[in-house]
XYZ file of C-alpha atoms in Angstrom:
512
model
C -23.628 -21.966 -66.839
C -20.836 -24.425 -67.542
C -19.062 -21.818 -69.676
C -19.255 -19.298 -66.799
C -17.833 -21.819 -64.336
C -15.068 -22.701 -66.783
C -14.285 -18.982 -67.210
C -13.925 -18.413 -63.457
C -11.831 -21.547 -63.080
C -9.555 -20.253 -65.838
C -9.265 -16.893 -64.037
C -8.383 -18.682 -60.778
C -5.746 -20.807 -62.482
C -4.320 -17.721 -64.193
C -3.985 -16.027 -60.748
C -2.977 -19.233 -58.972
C 0.516 -17.962 -58.223
C -0.896 -15.053 -56.198
C -3.094 -17.435 -54.269
C -0.210 -19.796 -53.578
C 2.080 -16.991 -52.457
C -0.435 -15.701 -49.904
C -1.648 -19.146 -48.878
C 1.793 -20.666 -48.456
C 3.155 -17.601 -46.696
C 0.444 -17.539 -44.036
C 0.360 -21.320 -43.737
C 4.124 -21.537 -43.307
C 4.065 -18.730 -40.753
C 1.218 -20.293 -38.743
C 2.814 -23.751 -38.759
C 6.154 -22.265 -37.752
C 4.504 -20.306 -34.938
C 2.679 -23.437 -33.781
C 5.997 -25.256 -33.600
C 8.119 -22.468 -32.110
C 5.754 -20.949 -29.524
C 6.859 -22.107 -26.062
C 4.414 -24.134 -23.979
C 2.421 -22.335 -21.307
C 1.307 -23.871 -18.026
C -1.701 -22.964 -15.907
C -2.081 -23.727 -12.222
C -5.367 -23.147 -10.407
C -6.515 -22.933 -6.784
C -10.093 -23.177 -5.551
C -11.263 -21.107 -2.578
C -14.514 -21.232 -0.603
C -16.152 -18.509 1.475
C -17.176 -20.416 4.587
C -20.120 -19.111 6.677
C -19.600 -18.151 10.349
C -19.065 -20.999 12.793
C -21.358 -19.332 15.353
C -24.963 -18.875 14.163
C -26.049 -15.303 13.648
C -29.160 -15.928 15.792
C -26.901 -16.398 18.825
C -24.443 -13.604 18.117
C -24.344 -11.336 15.089
C -20.771 -10.956 13.776
C -19.172 -7.532 13.907
C -17.955 -7.726 10.302
C -20.968 -8.354 8.072
C -20.011 -8.549 4.396
C -21.796 -10.485 1.679
C -19.616 -13.346 0.391
C -19.679 -12.119 -3.216
C -18.837 -8.588 -2.126
C -15.994 -9.924 0.002
C -14.545 -11.791 -3.001
C -14.749 -8.629 -5.108
C -12.879 -6.701 -2.430
C -10.270 -9.452 -2.219
C -9.802 -9.436 -5.992
C -9.210 -5.690 -6.076
C -6.787 -5.891 -3.148
C -4.921 -8.769 -4.755
C -4.446 -7.077 -8.131
C -2.985 -3.896 -6.714
C 0.213 -2.617 -8.267
C 2.342 -3.171 -5.167
C 1.199 -6.790 -4.726
C 1.779 -7.721 -8.361
C 5.249 -6.146 -8.452
C 6.216 -7.854 -5.203
C 5.057 -11.287 -6.362
C 6.545 -10.956 -9.863
C 9.957 -9.956 -8.540
C 10.023 -12.432 -5.672
C 9.131 -15.351 -7.975
C 11.119 -14.043 -10.960
C 8.058 -14.698 -13.095
C 9.321 -13.252 -16.400
C 12.569 -13.605 -18.250
C 14.720 -10.480 -18.128
C 12.362 -8.987 -15.572
C 15.076 -6.536 -14.556
C 14.820 -4.913 -17.966
C 11.031 -4.580 -17.816
C 9.336 -1.432 -16.589
C 6.944 -1.655 -13.623
C 4.022 -0.879 -15.916
C 4.945 -3.776 -18.206
C 5.260 -6.142 -15.238
C 1.894 -5.129 -13.810
C 0.212 -5.366 -17.210
C 1.566 -8.858 -17.912
C 0.746 -10.080 -14.401
C -2.847 -8.940 -14.752
C -3.168 -10.452 -18.222
C -1.744 -13.799 -17.044
C -3.930 -13.883 -13.921
C -7.455 -15.193 -14.226
C -10.046 -14.956 -11.446
C -13.511 -16.481 -11.653
C -16.237 -16.253 -9.039
C -19.327 -18.394 -8.550
C -22.036 -17.091 -6.246
C -25.782 -17.128 -5.950
C -28.694 -17.686 -3.647
C -28.508 -21.005 -1.832
C -25.176 -21.687 -3.511
C -21.677 -21.901 -2.172
C -19.518 -18.887 -2.972
C -16.361 -20.034 -4.753
C -13.343 -18.360 -6.275
C -11.117 -19.952 -8.922
C -7.683 -18.363 -9.103
C -5.250 -19.307 -11.874
C -2.011 -18.049 -13.375
C -0.360 -18.779 -16.721
C 3.407 -19.004 -17.198
C 6.049 -20.810 -19.219
C 7.507 -22.367 -16.078
C 5.167 -24.853 -14.356
C 6.776 -24.374 -10.935
C 6.524 -20.608 -11.221
C 2.850 -20.963 -12.076
C 2.113 -22.947 -8.923
C 4.296 -20.695 -6.757
C 2.547 -17.552 -7.961
C -0.924 -18.988 -7.346
C 0.062 -20.216 -3.893
C 1.475 -16.804 -3.064
C -1.769 -15.280 -4.302
C -3.680 -17.600 -1.973
C -1.385 -16.792 0.948
C -1.928 -13.081 0.447
C -5.687 -13.559 0.124
C -5.914 -15.511 3.378
C -3.571 -13.138 5.174
C -5.276 -9.983 3.920
C -8.727 -11.381 4.644
C -7.829 -12.332 8.213
C -6.059 -9.020 8.821
C -8.888 -7.019 7.279
C -11.607 -8.740 9.282
C -9.595 -8.557 12.510
C -8.783 -4.909 11.853
C -12.438 -4.101 11.212
C -13.495 -5.884 14.384
C -10.738 -4.158 16.385
C -11.627 -0.763 14.954
C -15.273 -1.375 15.811
C -14.303 -2.364 19.346
C -12.088 0.702 19.774
C -14.830 2.923 18.390
C -17.396 1.721 20.907
C -14.842 1.926 23.709
C -14.347 5.557 22.805
C -18.104 6.066 22.602
C -18.655 4.518 26.037
C -15.906 6.674 27.522
C -17.191 9.812 25.804
C -20.804 9.208 26.789
C -19.765 8.284 30.342
C -17.910 11.582 30.668
C -20.894 13.387 29.208
C -23.204 11.677 31.711
C -20.991 12.796 34.576
C -20.990 16.355 33.278
C -24.765 16.393 32.853
C -25.243 14.846 36.299
C -22.984 17.528 37.773
C -25.000 20.238 36.001
C -28.256 18.792 37.353
C -26.814 18.610 40.883
C -25.473 22.155 40.655
C -28.815 23.418 39.367
C -30.670 21.696 42.210
C -28.250 23.124 44.760
C -28.628 26.618 43.312
C -32.432 26.331 43.322
C -32.940 24.040 46.274
C -35.793 26.218 47.587
C -37.700 26.300 44.267
C -37.570 22.764 42.893
C -40.677 21.105 41.454
C -40.187 18.092 43.753
C -41.005 20.228 46.816
C -43.853 22.146 45.186
C -46.629 20.289 47.040
C -44.814 20.658 50.338
C -44.332 24.395 49.798
C -47.973 24.811 48.771
C -48.992 23.019 51.965
C -46.597 25.179 53.946
C -48.060 28.274 52.300
C -51.550 27.213 53.365
C -50.308 26.558 56.901
C -48.613 29.935 57.106
C -51.694 31.661 55.756
C -53.835 29.902 58.376
C -51.410 30.881 61.121
C -51.416 34.449 59.845
C -55.203 34.491 59.884
C -55.164 33.085 63.417
C -52.735 35.777 64.549
C -54.933 38.421 62.953
C -57.914 37.057 64.859
C -55.910 36.968 68.076
C -54.749 40.533 67.528
C -58.306 41.619 66.895
C -59.437 39.785 70.046
C -56.687 41.383 72.134
C -57.533 44.811 70.787
C -61.162 44.248 71.660
C -60.187 42.936 75.083
C -58.027 45.998 75.724
C -60.858 48.299 74.713
C -63.263 46.313 76.899
C -60.989 46.510 79.961
C -60.571 50.259 79.544
C -64.269 50.700 78.949
C -65.200 48.648 82.058
C -62.714 50.550 84.182
C -64.021 53.895 82.941
C -67.616 52.883 83.717
C -67.202 50.980 86.995
C -63.797 52.000 88.275
C -63.020 48.281 88.539
C -61.046 45.834 86.532
C -62.593 42.536 85.504
C -60.131 40.536 87.655
C -60.473 37.460 89.867
C -61.974 39.502 92.844
C -64.739 40.888 90.671
C -65.372 37.413 89.567
C -65.605 36.243 93.212
C -68.238 38.906 94.115
C -70.292 37.911 91.140
C -70.115 34.313 92.242
C -71.247 35.125 95.809
C -74.091 37.151 94.436
C -74.989 34.306 92.136
C -74.940 31.903 95.071
C -77.204 34.302 96.981
C -79.598 34.373 94.075
C -79.694 30.601 93.959
C -80.483 30.395 97.694
C -83.274 32.912 97.259
C -84.712 30.770 94.415
C -84.516 27.703 96.636
C -86.358 29.565 99.394
C -89.198 30.513 97.070
C -89.540 26.920 95.926
C -89.567 25.652 99.543
C -92.239 28.145 100.624
C -94.410 26.924 97.798
C -94.380 23.486 99.373
C -93.699 23.911 103.084
C -94.891 26.297 105.765
C -92.668 29.158 107.014
C -92.140 27.198 110.196
C -90.713 24.205 108.439
C -87.094 23.396 109.438
C -86.012 23.227 105.845
C -87.333 26.752 105.234
C -85.624 27.947 108.409
C -82.327 26.446 107.273
C -82.519 28.149 103.837
C -83.289 31.492 105.456
C -80.262 31.125 107.711
C -78.070 30.380 104.674
C -79.467 33.446 102.871
C -78.678 35.670 105.842
C -75.157 34.342 106.021
C -74.658 34.811 102.270
C -75.946 38.380 102.406
C -73.333 39.211 105.020
C -70.610 37.840 102.760
C -71.821 39.865 99.804
C -72.037 43.018 101.941
C -68.538 42.546 103.295
C -67.101 42.094 99.747
C -68.718 45.297 98.553
C -67.072 47.185 101.405
C -63.689 45.716 100.594
C -64.005 46.784 96.967
C -64.640 50.377 97.984
C -61.538 50.414 100.123
C -59.359 49.107 97.316
C -60.159 51.768 94.659
C -56.549 52.833 94.312
C -55.449 49.262 93.812
C -57.759 48.950 90.769
C -55.785 51.582 88.882
C -52.546 49.640 89.304
C -54.283 46.427 88.280
C -55.551 48.134 85.109
C -52.042 49.116 84.124
C -50.825 45.581 84.734
C -53.631 44.103 82.605
C -53.043 46.600 79.793
C -49.281 45.939 79.873
C -49.925 42.185 79.587
C -52.304 42.696 76.696
C -49.841 45.039 74.943
C -47.026 42.497 75.370
C -49.190 39.814 73.767
C -50.066 42.208 70.943
C -46.388 43.005 70.299
C -45.485 39.304 70.313
C -48.237 38.502 67.856
C -47.251 41.418 65.615
C -43.648 40.166 65.609
C -44.873 36.707 64.657
C -47.100 38.271 62.018
C -44.132 40.089 60.454
C -42.106 36.873 60.428
C -44.942 34.957 58.817
C -45.398 37.730 56.250
C -41.712 37.545 55.326
C -41.882 33.762 55.121
C -44.942 33.951 52.890
C -43.227 36.489 50.603
C -40.136 34.294 50.309
C -42.307 31.237 49.740
C -44.289 33.060 47.065
C -41.052 34.030 45.303
C -39.934 30.372 45.243
C -43.337 29.303 43.948
C -43.089 31.849 41.134
C -39.632 30.516 40.200
C -40.742 26.884 40.249
C -42.307 26.696 36.714
C -39.169 28.048 35.026
C -36.987 25.796 37.163
C -39.213 22.850 36.270
C -38.774 23.519 32.545
C -35.014 23.905 32.898
C -34.716 20.819 35.103
C -36.861 18.780 32.701
C -34.571 19.833 29.852
C -31.471 18.829 31.813
C -32.994 15.522 32.861
C -34.231 14.850 29.323
C -30.705 15.399 27.988
C -29.424 13.141 30.725
C -31.937 10.415 29.852
C -31.106 10.673 26.141
C -27.412 10.426 26.910
C -28.134 7.538 29.277
C -29.995 5.718 26.501
C -27.079 6.338 24.133
C -24.681 5.166 26.807
C -26.676 1.972 27.395
C -26.794 1.313 23.636
C -23.049 1.961 23.376
C -22.358 -0.428 26.261
C -24.490 -3.117 24.589
C -22.728 -2.505 21.266
C -19.360 -2.598 23.035
C -20.218 -5.985 24.485
C -21.267 -7.253 21.064
C -18.162 -5.738 19.442
C -15.972 -7.393 22.068
C -17.514 -10.776 21.306
C -17.261 -10.099 17.578
C -13.590 -9.197 17.922
C -13.035 -12.409 19.863
C -14.783 -14.373 17.122
C -12.565 -12.855 14.428
C -9.386 -13.425 16.458
C -10.305 -17.095 16.878
C -11.310 -17.335 13.180
C -14.842 -18.373 14.088
C -16.510 -15.843 11.782
C -16.948 -15.867 8.020
C -13.650 -16.926 6.498
C -12.021 -18.093 3.287
C -10.683 -21.626 3.138
C -8.626 -23.364 0.465
C -10.430 -26.305 -1.094
C -7.806 -27.158 -3.713
C -4.322 -25.643 -3.477
C -2.314 -24.942 -6.594
C -0.089 -27.785 -7.771
C 2.725 -27.885 -10.312
C 1.115 -28.731 -13.685
C 2.550 -31.709 -15.551
C 1.064 -30.890 -18.953
C 1.069 -27.610 -20.793
C -2.223 -25.828 -21.145
C -1.276 -24.006 -24.333
C -0.764 -22.935 -26.961
C -3.240 -24.922 -29.067
C -0.829 -25.768 -31.844
C -3.376 -27.582 -34.004
C -5.751 -24.666 -33.838
C -2.980 -22.224 -34.766
C -1.858 -24.345 -37.747
C -5.338 -25.147 -39.052
C -6.613 -21.649 -38.420
C -3.606 -20.117 -40.180
C -4.080 -22.426 -43.152
C -7.764 -21.570 -43.516
C -7.046 -17.887 -43.075
C -4.327 -18.075 -45.766
C -6.714 -19.759 -48.202
C -9.415 -17.182 -47.589
C -6.950 -14.314 -47.901
C -5.550 -15.762 -51.176
C -9.018 -16.084 -52.669
C -9.845 -12.608 -51.478
C -6.710 -11.240 -53.166
C -7.669 -12.852 -56.486
C -11.191 -11.434 -56.272
C -9.793 -7.995 -55.488
C -7.352 -8.114 -58.431
C -10.047 -9.175 -60.840
C -12.447 -6.553 -59.560
C -10.063 -3.747 -60.465
C -8.900 -5.378 -63.760
C -10.758 -3.915 -66.781
C -8.850 -5.819 -69.487
C -10.666 -7.878 -72.147
C -10.550 -11.622 -71.471
C -13.344 -13.134 -73.640
C -15.396 -12.293 -76.776
C -18.304 -11.046 -74.688
C -16.025 -8.337 -73.259
C -15.217 -7.126 -76.826
C -18.888 -6.843 -77.622
C -19.550 -5.105 -74.297
C -16.752 -2.551 -74.534
C -16.412 -2.012 -78.348
C -19.929 -2.764 -79.530
C -18.782 -5.233 -82.289
C -19.081 -8.974 -82.697
C -15.685 -10.681 -83.278
C -15.423 -13.417 -85.901
C -12.796 -15.335 -83.890
C -10.426 -14.781 -80.911
C -6.796 -15.903 -80.588
C -5.281 -16.027 -77.048
C -1.744 -14.931 -76.142
C 0.652 -17.853 -76.782
C 3.900 -17.926 -74.702
C 7.112 -19.364 -76.086
C 8.682 -22.408 -74.447
C 11.457 -20.234 -72.968
C 8.925 -17.895 -71.390
C 7.154 -20.838 -69.871
C 10.424 -22.159 -68.420
C 11.365 -18.813 -66.871
C 7.853 -18.291 -65.573
C 7.703 -21.689 -63.923
C 11.227 -21.389 -62.520
C 10.432 -18.029 -60.954
C 7.238 -19.379 -59.472
C 9.040 -22.391 -57.980
C 11.746 -20.112 -56.566
C 9.169 -17.910 -54.864
C 7.380 -20.935 -53.433
C 10.640 -22.399 -52.121
C 11.587 -19.053 -50.640
C 8.267 -18.911 -48.864
C 8.322 -22.512 -47.663
C 11.954 -22.504 -46.567
C 12.943 -18.879 -46.068
C 9.945 -17.660 -44.102
C 10.139 -20.379 -41.394
C 13.895 -19.878 -41.243
C 13.427 -16.134 -40.767
C 10.796 -16.671 -38.074
C 13.057 -19.169 -36.323
C 15.976 -16.748 -36.421
C 13.873 -13.906 -35.007
C 12.535 -16.158 -32.261
C 15.935 -17.462 -31.163
C 18.327 -14.624 -31.895
C 16.307 -11.434 -31.659
C 13.212 -11.732 -29.455
C 10.844 -14.569 -28.593
C 7.706 -14.573 -30.648
C 5.422 -14.569 -27.612
C 7.143 -11.442 -26.308
C 6.827 -9.783 -29.705
C 3.149 -10.650 -29.725
C 2.630 -9.242 -26.231
C 4.370 -5.977 -27.038
C 2.450 -5.652 -30.261
C -0.819 -6.309 -28.423
C 0.110 -3.709 -25.803
C 0.778 -1.077 -28.441
C -2.433 -1.877 -30.259
C -4.311 -1.717 -26.964
C -2.712 1.636 -26.146
C -3.714 3.049 -29.510
C -7.245 1.767 -29.129
């Protein structure tokens, strides 16, 4: 085991110059970079998403955006191409910015800008905004301009949303109001066009129909009665030659009175004697009444010609009544026909009117909802104008940093040194892996299949040793002195190392 360790140590020492070349080269380069890289400054601002000043239970805000979502929107708006170009050029963020393309400016601004968000349930929503630059004042100015744009854009966006919402509902109220007027006009026009067949008057028209039908039935009965009366008058005249007038009625009454007196006489004789004064008085009244009846019969015979004229007068009166009733009957029939036509139109009109009124009610409900939303939008717009809604406030503004934040020079130097050592060892391992030459007796046995009696190593002359060591020292000096000098010259006279690194990283990123 000791022999194996000694063998590998001998191999390492034999390849030591390769290790030193790689190790010293990378170490010198890393130390030089750590010394030459310019300092970078970082300035940071802290923002807070503040909840609405007016509780949502009292008045819901018009603009309702989750705090985390609002910060994401703000971040995307902030890192737009136009904003970054404007800020970079106004603050003159980069050296020789006039020679840089817009794409390069935007890329470097985004790489130097760092945004962190903290959000969660029952936690305050925070945003940390920082910018890295070689100039400390530029760093603070850029962050403050970022903050100014965030506050301005947030206020404008929320106010614009609230105003747009208000204008939208104003338009909706106006549109629905006009629609209500149009629908009301259509309903009024429909009612005017069908005023005689509206469902509201259906019960009245049904009652009127019943009344007209009753009147028509009454007229029919009256007509029938008059017809019967006319036939009766003619029939009486043809049988008796008299007309059933007031005179005929008087004769009948006198005869009836005579009959009553005769009945009274019979009753009196049943009680009293014929010589009783009461009986005598009734007999005298009967005699007088018989004379009256006899005289009326004679008068009737003399007036036979007058009966014919009276018949014509009675028939003319009855015919006039019949014509009047028939005229009324025709009018009632026409009224009933017209009323029936309106009743038949009523169901269709009811359906159409219900449809119009239903549309009107739906539009009215939409109008009422739009008016309520308009009122809420108006209050919401007022809240946003007065900055009483959800807003972003600055907790810690950006200040000019007094100490550089980077680069970490110790890390660069130590990391470069360790990387150089690992790369040097790796180079030695790689060289030995591909080297098939014989270095020890075991290799002779392995490759040639013979056992050597003794081995004699290669012995260099003193002159060879001098030249070998001098060349090695020259290479080491060139690395230690020349490489830092070359890096320094490139950094100061050609292009700064940080700019070279950025361009190299951009090209690598574009290829990837």
